[in-house]
Short mmCIF file of C-alpha atoms in Angstrom, two decimals:
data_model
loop_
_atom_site.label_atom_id
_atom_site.label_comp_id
_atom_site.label_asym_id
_atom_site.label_seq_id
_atom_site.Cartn_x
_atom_site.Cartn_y
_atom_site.Cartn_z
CA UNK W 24 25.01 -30.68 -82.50
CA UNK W 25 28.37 -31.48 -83.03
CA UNK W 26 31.78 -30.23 -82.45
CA UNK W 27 32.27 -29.21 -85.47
CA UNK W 28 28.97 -27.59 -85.81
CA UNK W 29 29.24 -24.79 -83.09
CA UNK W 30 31.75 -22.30 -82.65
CA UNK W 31 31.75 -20.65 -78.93
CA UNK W 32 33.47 -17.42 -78.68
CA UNK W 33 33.24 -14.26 -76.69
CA UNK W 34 30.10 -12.47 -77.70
CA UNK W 35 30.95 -8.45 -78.93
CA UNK W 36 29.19 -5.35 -78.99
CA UNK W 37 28.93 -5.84 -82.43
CA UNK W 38 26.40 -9.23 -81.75
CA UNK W 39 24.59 -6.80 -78.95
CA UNK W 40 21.34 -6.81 -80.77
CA UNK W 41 21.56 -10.55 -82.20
CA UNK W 42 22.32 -11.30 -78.56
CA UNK W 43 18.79 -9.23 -76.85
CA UNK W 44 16.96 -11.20 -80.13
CA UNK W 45 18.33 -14.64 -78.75
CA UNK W 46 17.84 -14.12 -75.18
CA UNK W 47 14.00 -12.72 -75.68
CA UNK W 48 13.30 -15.71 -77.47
CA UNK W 49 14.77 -17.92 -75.17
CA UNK W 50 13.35 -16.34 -72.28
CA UNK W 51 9.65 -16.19 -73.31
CA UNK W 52 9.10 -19.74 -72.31
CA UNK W 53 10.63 -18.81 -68.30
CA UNK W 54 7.96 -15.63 -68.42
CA UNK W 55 5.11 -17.89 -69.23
CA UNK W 56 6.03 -20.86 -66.95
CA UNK W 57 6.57 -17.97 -63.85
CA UNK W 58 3.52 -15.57 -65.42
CA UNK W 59 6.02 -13.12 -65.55
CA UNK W 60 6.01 -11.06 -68.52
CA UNK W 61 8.84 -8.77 -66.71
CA UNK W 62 11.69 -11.07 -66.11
CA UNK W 63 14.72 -8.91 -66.41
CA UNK W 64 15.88 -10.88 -69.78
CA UNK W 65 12.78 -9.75 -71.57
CA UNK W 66 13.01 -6.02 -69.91
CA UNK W 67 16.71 -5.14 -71.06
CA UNK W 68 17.28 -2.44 -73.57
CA UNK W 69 19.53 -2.89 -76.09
CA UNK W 70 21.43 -0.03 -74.56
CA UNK W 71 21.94 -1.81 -71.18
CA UNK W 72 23.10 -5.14 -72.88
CA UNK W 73 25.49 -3.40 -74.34
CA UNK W 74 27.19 -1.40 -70.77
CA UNK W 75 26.62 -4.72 -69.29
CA UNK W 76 28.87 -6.20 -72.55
CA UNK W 77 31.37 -3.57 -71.67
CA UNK W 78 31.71 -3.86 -67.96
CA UNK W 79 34.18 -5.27 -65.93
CA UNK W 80 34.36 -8.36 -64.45
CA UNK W 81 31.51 -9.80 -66.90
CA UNK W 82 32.16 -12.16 -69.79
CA UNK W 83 29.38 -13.25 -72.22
CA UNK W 84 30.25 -16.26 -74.07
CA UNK W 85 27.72 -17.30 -77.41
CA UNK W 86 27.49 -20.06 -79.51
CA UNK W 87 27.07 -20.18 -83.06
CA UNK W 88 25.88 -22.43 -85.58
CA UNK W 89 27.31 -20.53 -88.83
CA UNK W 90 26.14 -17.15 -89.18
CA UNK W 91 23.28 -17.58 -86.75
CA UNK W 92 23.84 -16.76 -82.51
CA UNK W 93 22.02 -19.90 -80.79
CA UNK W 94 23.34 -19.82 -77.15
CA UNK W 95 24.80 -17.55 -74.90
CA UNK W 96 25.72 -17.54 -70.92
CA UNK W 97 26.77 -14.20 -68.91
CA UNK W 98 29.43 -14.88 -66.00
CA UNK W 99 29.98 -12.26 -63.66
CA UNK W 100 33.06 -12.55 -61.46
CA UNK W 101 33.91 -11.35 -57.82
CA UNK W 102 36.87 -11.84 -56.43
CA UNK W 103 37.17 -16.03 -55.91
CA UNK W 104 33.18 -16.42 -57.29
CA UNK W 105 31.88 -16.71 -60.63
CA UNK W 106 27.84 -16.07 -61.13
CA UNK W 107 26.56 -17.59 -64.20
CA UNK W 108 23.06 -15.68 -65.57
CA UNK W 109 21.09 -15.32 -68.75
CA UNK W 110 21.42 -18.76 -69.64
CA UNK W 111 19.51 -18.55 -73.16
CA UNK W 112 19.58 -21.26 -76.15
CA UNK W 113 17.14 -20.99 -78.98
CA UNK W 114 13.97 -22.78 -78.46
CA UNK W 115 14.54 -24.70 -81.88
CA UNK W 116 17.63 -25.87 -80.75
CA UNK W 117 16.70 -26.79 -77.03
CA UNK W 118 17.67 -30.22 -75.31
CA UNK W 119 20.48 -30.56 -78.67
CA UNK W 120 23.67 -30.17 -76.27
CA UNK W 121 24.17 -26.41 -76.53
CA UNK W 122 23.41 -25.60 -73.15
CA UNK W 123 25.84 -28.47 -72.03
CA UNK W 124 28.58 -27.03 -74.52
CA UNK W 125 28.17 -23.51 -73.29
CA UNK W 126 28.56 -24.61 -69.18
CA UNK W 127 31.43 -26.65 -70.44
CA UNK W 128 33.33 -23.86 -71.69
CA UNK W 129 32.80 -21.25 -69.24
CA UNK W 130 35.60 -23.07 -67.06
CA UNK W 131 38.48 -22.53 -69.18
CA UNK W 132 37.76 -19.20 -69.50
CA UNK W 133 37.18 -18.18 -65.78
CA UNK W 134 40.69 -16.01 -64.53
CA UNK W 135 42.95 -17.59 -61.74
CA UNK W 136 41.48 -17.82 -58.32
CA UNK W 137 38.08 -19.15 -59.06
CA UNK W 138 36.96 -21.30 -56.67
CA UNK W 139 33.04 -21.53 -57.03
CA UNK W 140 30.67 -21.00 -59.91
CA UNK W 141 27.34 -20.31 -58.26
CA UNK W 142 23.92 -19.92 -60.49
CA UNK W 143 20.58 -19.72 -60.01
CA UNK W 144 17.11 -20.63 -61.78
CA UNK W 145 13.61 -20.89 -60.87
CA UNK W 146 13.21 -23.74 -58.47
CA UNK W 147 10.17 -24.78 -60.97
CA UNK W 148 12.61 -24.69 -63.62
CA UNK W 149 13.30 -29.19 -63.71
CA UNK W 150 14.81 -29.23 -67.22
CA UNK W 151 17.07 -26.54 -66.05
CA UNK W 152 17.95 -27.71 -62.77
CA UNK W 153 18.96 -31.22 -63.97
CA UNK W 154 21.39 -29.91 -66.57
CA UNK W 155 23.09 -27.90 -64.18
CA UNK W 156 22.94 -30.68 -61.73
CA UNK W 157 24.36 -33.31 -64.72
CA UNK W 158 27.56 -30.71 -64.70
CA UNK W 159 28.11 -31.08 -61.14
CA UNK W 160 26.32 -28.27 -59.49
CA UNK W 161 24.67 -28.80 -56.44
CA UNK W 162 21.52 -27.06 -54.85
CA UNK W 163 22.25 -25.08 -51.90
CA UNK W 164 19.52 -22.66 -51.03
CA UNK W 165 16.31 -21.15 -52.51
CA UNK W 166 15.35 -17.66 -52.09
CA UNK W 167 12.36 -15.91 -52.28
CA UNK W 168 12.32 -12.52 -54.38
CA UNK W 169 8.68 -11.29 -55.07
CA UNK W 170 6.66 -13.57 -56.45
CA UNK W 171 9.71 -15.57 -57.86
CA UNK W 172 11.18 -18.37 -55.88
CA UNK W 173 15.08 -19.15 -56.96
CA UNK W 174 17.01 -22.35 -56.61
CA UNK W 175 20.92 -21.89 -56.12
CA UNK W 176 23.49 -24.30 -57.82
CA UNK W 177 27.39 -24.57 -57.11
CA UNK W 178 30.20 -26.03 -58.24
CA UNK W 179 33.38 -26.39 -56.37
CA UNK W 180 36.30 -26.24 -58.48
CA UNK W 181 39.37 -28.54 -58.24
CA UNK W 182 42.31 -28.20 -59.50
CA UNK W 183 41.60 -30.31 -62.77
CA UNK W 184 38.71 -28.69 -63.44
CA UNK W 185 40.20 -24.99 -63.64
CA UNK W 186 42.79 -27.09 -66.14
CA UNK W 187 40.81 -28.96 -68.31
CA UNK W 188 37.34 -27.43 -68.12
#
């Protein structure tokens, strides 16, 4: 994909059910890897994607290709930490850059005093782990939560980066 070809903006309530479309399709692939059919991406209503579009201190940003929603990250931010989640990009469209463009713009849009961007993935999750890695994330930890074992990523921010992105 290129520049021109993606637009990355704040996703609304009014892409809400676009947004649960893209992110069940996305996540299907995570559920079968894990044999997890209830992975909270796949359990959300429609009515708690959109509270958790209205709350504070979260910011969904998507990516589209036209008309059509093909990416989308959720960043959650507490006081000097930002928590990326619900990493989705259409299967179609996996390993085409979207994923890179999304991580790439979450920086300029984090508020002053950011200092780390944690996130997390299954630890069996390679493809994943490398692109986050490939942005400057490093593993710190894995945790453990029911049957699910989590790797954690983070990325120090300097200066430049809260500049540039």
């Amino acid at each position: 994909m290129t520049q021109a070809d993606l637009d990355i903006r704040t996703v609304s309530l009014d892409d809400a059910g676009e947004l649960l479309t893209l992110r069940r399709a996305a996540f299907v692939t995570e559920a079968q890897q894990y044999g997890d059919p209830n992975i909270p991406p796949l359990t959300q209503t429609l009515d708690e994607l959109r509270a958790d579009l209205s709350a504070d201190g979260v910011i969904t940003l998507g990516a589209w290709a036209g008309h059509r929603l093909i990416g989308s990250i959720r960043v959650v931010v507490e006081g000097a930490k930002a928590t990326l989640g619900r990493f989705a990009v259409a299967p179609d469209l996996q390993g085409k850059g979207v994923g890179t463009r999304l991580l790439m713009a979450i920086l300029p849009i984090l508020p002053d005093g950011i200092e780390e961007v944690w996130v997390f993935t299954g630890r069996d999750s390679l493809h994943n782990i490398a692109l986050y890695e490939s942005q400057g994330y490093e593993h710190q930890h894995d945790q453990t939560a029911g049957d699910l074992t989590y790797a954690y990523l983070r990325k120090i921010l300097g200066d430049d980066e809260r500049v540039e992105g």
